[in-house]
GROMACS .gro file of C-alpha atoms in nm:
model
  256
    1MET     CA    1   0.000   0.000   0.000
    2THR     CA    2   0.143   0.338  -0.098
    3ASP     CA    3   0.183   0.626   0.145
    4GLY     CA    4  -0.108   0.822  -0.024
    5MET     CA    5  -0.346   0.532   0.008
    6ARG     CA    6  -0.240   0.471   0.368
    7SER     CA    7  -0.307   0.842   0.457
    8ALA     CA    8  -0.654   0.833   0.297
    9VAL     CA    9  -0.747   0.519   0.494
   10THR     CA   10  -0.615   0.670   0.816
   11GLY     CA   11  -0.812   0.994   0.765
   12ALA     CA   12  -1.133   0.806   0.707
   13SER     CA   13  -1.083   0.595   1.018
   14GLU     CA   14  -1.016   0.899   1.235
   15GLY     CA   15  -1.359   1.061   1.184
   16ASP     CA   16  -1.393   1.153   0.823
   17SER     CA   17  -1.651   0.892   0.732
   18SER     CA   18  -1.735   1.041   0.390
   19MET     CA   19  -1.612   0.856   0.087
   20THR     CA   20  -1.633   0.926  -0.283
   21LEU     CA   21  -1.772   0.646  -0.494
   22GLY     CA   22  -1.841   0.703  -0.858
   23GLY     CA   23  -1.831   1.080  -0.816
   24LYS     CA   24  -2.090   1.077  -0.535
   25VAL     CA   25  -2.025   1.153  -0.168
   26VAL     CA   26  -2.143   0.876   0.061
   27ASN     CA   27  -2.150   0.904   0.442
   28ASP     CA   28  -2.132   0.566   0.611
   29LYS     CA   29  -2.287   0.706   0.928
   30ASN     CA   30  -2.588   0.852   0.741
   31PRO     CA   31  -2.640   0.661   0.419
   32ALA     CA   32  -2.917   0.898   0.317
   33ALA     CA   33  -2.673   1.193   0.308
   34GLY     CA   34  -2.586   1.291  -0.044
   35ARG     CA   35  -2.921   1.176  -0.181
   36ASN     CA   36  -3.196   1.413  -0.290
   37PRO     CA   37  -3.441   1.466   0.005
   38ALA     CA   38  -3.792   1.335  -0.042
   39PRO     CA   39  -4.046   1.612  -0.122
   40ARG     CA   40  -4.259   1.719   0.173
   41PRO     CA   41  -4.635   1.688   0.139
   42THR     CA   42  -4.824   2.015   0.079
   43VAL     CA   43  -5.038   2.117   0.380
   44VAL     CA   44  -5.359   2.294   0.289
   45PRO     CA   45  -5.494   2.507   0.579
   46LEU     CA   46  -5.846   2.440   0.689
   47PHE     CA   47  -5.930   2.810   0.715
   48PRO     CA   48  -5.706   3.000   0.465
   49ALA     CA   49  -5.618   3.357   0.557
   50ALA     CA   50  -5.803   3.632   0.382
   51ALA     CA   51  -5.621   3.774   0.086
   52PRO     CA   52  -5.483   4.123   0.146
   53SER     CA   53  -5.673   4.411  -0.007
   54ARG     CA   54  -5.565   4.467  -0.363
   55ASP     CA   55  -5.643   4.839  -0.339
   56PRO     CA   56  -5.563   4.987   0.002
   57ALA     CA   57  -5.644   5.334  -0.129
   58LEU     CA   58  -6.002   5.225  -0.188
   59ALA     CA   59  -6.031   5.093   0.168
   60SER     CA   60  -5.899   5.422   0.301
   61ALA     CA   61  -6.149   5.616   0.092
   62VAL     CA   62  -6.431   5.408   0.233
   63ARG     CA   63  -6.320   5.483   0.590
   64VAL     CA   64  -6.293   5.852   0.518
   65PHE     CA   65  -6.624   5.903   0.340
   66ALA     CA   66  -6.846   5.658   0.527
   67ALA     CA   67  -6.945   5.906   0.800
   68PRO     CA   68  -7.002   6.202   0.565
   69VAL     CA   69  -7.225   5.989   0.346
   70ALA     CA   70  -7.418   5.880   0.655
   71VAL     CA   71  -7.475   6.249   0.738
   72LEU     CA   72  -7.628   6.305   0.396
   73ALA     CA   73  -7.845   5.997   0.446
   74CYS     CA   74  -7.972   6.142   0.772
   75ILE     CA   75  -8.060   6.467   0.597
   76ALA     CA   76  -8.257   6.276   0.336
   77LEU     CA   77  -8.428   6.082   0.617
   78LEU     CA   78  -8.530   6.401   0.794
   79ARG     CA   79  -8.676   6.533   0.470
   80VAL     CA   80  -8.886   6.217   0.426
   81THR     CA   81  -8.994   6.164   0.785
   82ARG     CA   82  -9.012   6.521   0.924
   83HIS     CA   83  -9.074   6.708   0.599
   84ILE     CA   84  -8.797   6.958   0.672
   85SER     CA   85  -8.683   7.156   0.371
   86ILE     CA   86  -8.346   7.035   0.246
   87PRO     CA   87  -8.210   7.392   0.203
   88THR     CA   88  -8.288   7.451   0.569
   89LEU     CA   89  -8.057   7.162   0.658
   90THR     CA   90  -7.780   7.229   0.408
   91ARG     CA   91  -7.747   7.604   0.341
   92ASP     CA   92  -7.565   7.860   0.551
   93PRO     CA   93  -7.794   8.009   0.817
   94MET     CA   94  -7.694   8.365   0.732
   95ALA     CA   95  -7.784   8.312   0.367
   96ILE     CA   96  -8.127   8.170   0.462
   97MET     CA   97  -8.200   8.461   0.699
   98ASP     CA   98  -8.042   8.719   0.467
   99ARG     CA   99  -7.817   8.846   0.746
  100SER     CA  100  -7.463   8.972   0.759
  101PRO     CA  101  -7.195   8.700   0.750
  102MET     CA  102  -7.064   8.853   1.073
  103THR     CA  103  -7.379   8.756   1.257
  104GLY     CA  104  -7.284   8.534   1.551
  105VAL     CA  105  -6.915   8.557   1.473
  106LEU     CA  106  -6.812   8.512   1.838
  107SER     CA  107  -7.037   8.208   1.873
  108ASN     CA  108  -6.886   8.055   1.557
  109LEU     CA  109  -6.536   8.117   1.683
  110GLY     CA  110  -6.631   7.951   2.011
  111ALA     CA  111  -6.754   7.644   1.822
  112LEU     CA  112  -6.421   7.627   1.638
  113MET     CA  113  -6.234   7.633   1.971
  114TRP     CA  114  -6.461   7.361   2.113
  115MET     CA  115  -6.383   7.149   1.805
  116GLY     CA  116  -6.014   7.212   1.847
  117ALA     CA  117  -6.027   7.096   2.210
  118VAL     CA  118  -6.218   6.782   2.110
  119THR     CA  119  -5.960   6.708   1.842
  120LEU     CA  120  -5.672   6.758   2.082
  121CYS     CA  121  -5.822   6.530   2.344
  122LEU     CA  122  -5.911   6.246   2.111
  123PHE     CA  123  -5.580   6.266   1.923
  124GLY     CA  124  -5.395   6.266   2.256
  125ALA     CA  125  -5.593   5.971   2.387
  126GLY     CA  126  -5.501   5.767   2.080
  127GLN     CA  127  -5.129   5.861   2.086
  128LEU     CA  128  -5.089   5.796   2.460
  129ARG     CA  129  -5.270   5.464   2.442
  130ARG     CA  130  -5.024   5.347   2.173
  131ARG     CA  131  -4.740   5.443   2.404
  132GLY     CA  132  -4.875   5.242   2.694
  133ARG     CA  133  -4.994   5.547   2.895
  134GLY     CA  134  -5.335   5.411   2.990
  135GLU     CA  135  -5.421   5.658   3.265
  136ALA     CA  136  -5.327   5.963   3.060
  137ALA     CA  137  -5.518   5.823   2.762
  138ALA     CA  138  -5.829   5.771   2.973
  139PHE     CA  139  -5.797   6.133   3.099
  140PHE     CA  140  -5.801   6.279   2.749
  141LEU     CA  141  -6.070   6.041   2.630
  142GLY     CA  142  -6.302   6.134   2.919
  143PHE     CA  143  -6.255   6.506   2.881
  144GLY     CA  144  -6.278   6.475   2.501
  145ALA     CA  145  -6.621   6.316   2.541
  146LEU     CA  146  -6.730   6.594   2.779
  147THR     CA  147  -6.602   6.862   2.542
  148ALA     CA  148  -6.786   6.702   2.250
  149LEU     CA  149  -7.107   6.714   2.462
  150LEU     CA  150  -7.053   7.083   2.538
  151LEU     CA  151  -6.982   7.151   2.171
  152ALA     CA  152  -7.309   6.981   2.068
  153ASP     CA  153  -7.505   7.181   2.326
  154ASP     CA  154  -7.348   7.508   2.214
  155MET     CA  155  -7.394   7.450   1.839
  156PHE     CA  156  -7.743   7.304   1.846
  157LEU     CA  157  -7.880   7.489   2.151
  158ILE     CA  158  -7.979   7.165   2.324
  159HIS     CA  159  -8.043   7.347   2.657
  160ASP     CA  160  -8.283   7.589   2.484
  161TYR     CA  161  -8.479   7.363   2.248
  162TYR     CA  162  -8.410   6.987   2.246
  163GLY     CA  163  -8.367   6.953   2.622
  164PRO     CA  164  -8.710   7.088   2.719
  165ASP     CA  165  -8.894   6.941   2.420
  166TYR     CA  166  -8.743   6.595   2.390
  167LEU     CA  167  -8.562   6.525   2.717
  168GLY     CA  168  -8.795   6.695   2.956
  169LEU     CA  169  -8.502   6.888   3.102
  170GLY     CA  170  -8.493   7.263   3.121
  171GLU     CA  171  -8.189   7.483   3.097
  172ARG     CA  172  -8.086   7.466   3.463
  173PRO     CA  173  -8.122   7.086   3.503
  174LEU     CA  174  -7.914   7.035   3.189
  175PHE     CA  175  -7.641   7.271   3.313
  176ALA     CA  176  -7.647   7.086   3.645
  177LEU     CA  177  -7.606   6.755   3.458
  178TYR     CA  178  -7.305   6.890   3.270
  179ALA     CA  179  -7.156   7.015   3.596
  180LEU     CA  180  -7.201   6.673   3.760
  181ILE     CA  181  -7.026   6.500   3.470
  182ALA     CA  182  -6.740   6.750   3.488
  183LEU     CA  183  -6.716   6.708   3.867
  184ALA     CA  184  -6.696   6.328   3.832
  185LEU     CA  185  -6.410   6.368   3.582
  186PHE     CA  186  -6.231   6.617   3.805
  187VAL     CA  187  -6.248   6.382   4.100
  188ARG     CA  188  -6.146   6.077   3.895
  189PHE     CA  189  -5.844   6.249   3.737
  190ARG     CA  190  -5.755   6.492   4.017
  191ASN     CA  191  -5.389   6.384   4.020
  192THR     CA  192  -5.353   6.426   3.645
  193LEU     CA  193  -5.515   6.767   3.662
  194ARG     CA  194  -5.283   6.887   3.940
  195SER     CA  195  -4.980   6.796   3.733
  196GLY     CA  196  -5.096   7.026   3.449
  197PRO     CA  197  -5.146   7.405   3.415
  198TRP     CA  198  -5.447   7.393   3.645
  199ARG     CA  199  -5.455   7.769   3.698
  200ILE     CA  200  -5.556   7.814   3.333
  201LEU     CA  201  -5.832   7.562   3.382
  202ALA     CA  202  -5.944   7.741   3.702
  203ILE     CA  203  -5.971   8.073   3.515
  204ALA     CA  204  -6.168   7.902   3.239
  205LEU     CA  205  -6.413   7.755   3.492
  206ALA     CA  206  -6.452   8.095   3.656
  207CYS     CA  207  -6.535   8.249   3.318
  208PHE     CA  208  -6.796   7.977   3.253
  209GLY     CA  209  -6.947   8.049   3.595
  210ALA     CA  210  -6.974   8.420   3.522
  211SER     CA  211  -7.135   8.355   3.186
  212LEU     CA  212  -7.385   8.119   3.346
  213LEU     CA  213  -7.482   8.375   3.609
  214VAL     CA  214  -7.562   8.628   3.339
  215ASP     CA  215  -7.746   8.371   3.127
  216ILE     CA  216  -7.982   8.260   3.401
  217GLY     CA  217  -8.054   8.616   3.501
  218TYR     CA  218  -7.859   8.680   3.819
  219ILE     CA  219  -7.704   8.988   3.662
  220ALA     CA  220  -7.934   9.264   3.539
  221ASP     CA  221  -8.012   9.272   3.168
  222THR     CA  222  -7.845   9.579   3.020
  223ASN     CA  223  -7.729   9.682   2.676
  224TRP     CA  224  -7.389   9.532   2.757
  225HIS     CA  225  -7.498   9.213   2.927
  226HIS     CA  226  -7.449   9.003   2.611
  227LEU     CA  227  -7.091   9.116   2.589
  228VAL     CA  228  -7.041   8.999   2.949
  229GLU     CA  229  -7.229   8.674   2.895
  230ASP     CA  230  -7.082   8.574   2.562
  231GLY     CA  231  -6.743   8.737   2.626
  232THR     CA  232  -6.679   8.543   2.946
  233LYS     CA  233  -6.798   8.224   2.777
  234TRP     CA  234  -6.556   8.289   2.489
  235LEU     CA  235  -6.270   8.337   2.737
  236GLY     CA  236  -6.369   8.018   2.916
  237ILE     CA  237  -6.367   7.818   2.591
  238CYS     CA  238  -6.023   7.957   2.501
  239GLY     CA  239  -5.889   7.871   2.848
  240TRP     CA  240  -6.034   7.519   2.817
  241PHE     CA  241  -5.864   7.470   2.481
  242GLY     CA  242  -5.536   7.622   2.611
  243PHE     CA  243  -5.528   7.390   2.914
  244PHE     CA  244  -5.563   7.071   2.707
  245TRP     CA  245  -5.319   7.197   2.448
  246LEU     CA  246  -5.045   7.261   2.706
  247LYS     CA  247  -5.132   6.943   2.897
  248LEU     CA  248  -5.108   6.728   2.583
  249GLN     CA  249  -4.775   6.884   2.490
  250ALA     CA  250  -4.636   6.795   2.836
  251GLU     CA  251  -4.768   6.437   2.824
  252LEU     CA  252  -4.631   6.370   2.478
  253SER     CA  253  -4.294   6.517   2.570
  254ALA     CA  254  -4.275   6.292   2.876
  255SER     CA  255  -4.367   5.977   2.687
  256PRO     CA  256  -4.084   5.767   2.532
   0.00000   0.00000   0.00000
């Protein structure tokens, strides 16, 4: 036996159990090595997953326009069931009444500030929930719901019309109900409120209180009483918006 053949035999005996036979590698420890593996059977799931949307832009458009289309459907329903003129429901009030576009400008600005506060609260609740800030998210969600209720009352005059006619609640009982809801939120989130710019909120509440006193007649009706009533209400709305704006900035800055 030559030295080369002796070295090959020695290497195989010392752990290299692979041998070449006819151009194929054969492993004596695992005879199946070097062969083509058997094909695995295809497993068909019992409940196949739904195919992804082929047009995500269409799905987004549906989510965006579903609520606006529902509003138009409600207008049509009111026309059919209550026989309310469609222009009454769709046109600008100043155009219908042939009044100046500046009519009720402070009230309109107040509604915009209410909407801004609702948007801040709901946006903040969503962002903080994604970051694992459950208590802060609940704070903004609760006050967002309260602000949306105050916005609806202010825009649609619920305390003047719908409350007495449909709910059996006059102006004062409705205001008391709103105050109780606010008090419950203040007690529930007292620690969160104390950590924010609470002085701004206190000024806003004082302005709301002054406006309410004028509205229910505890201050004499003069030529300037509407400026006091609506002006203090406007300041209260701005303070309410400012509080949640600053509070949300602080909460988002503190979150990782």
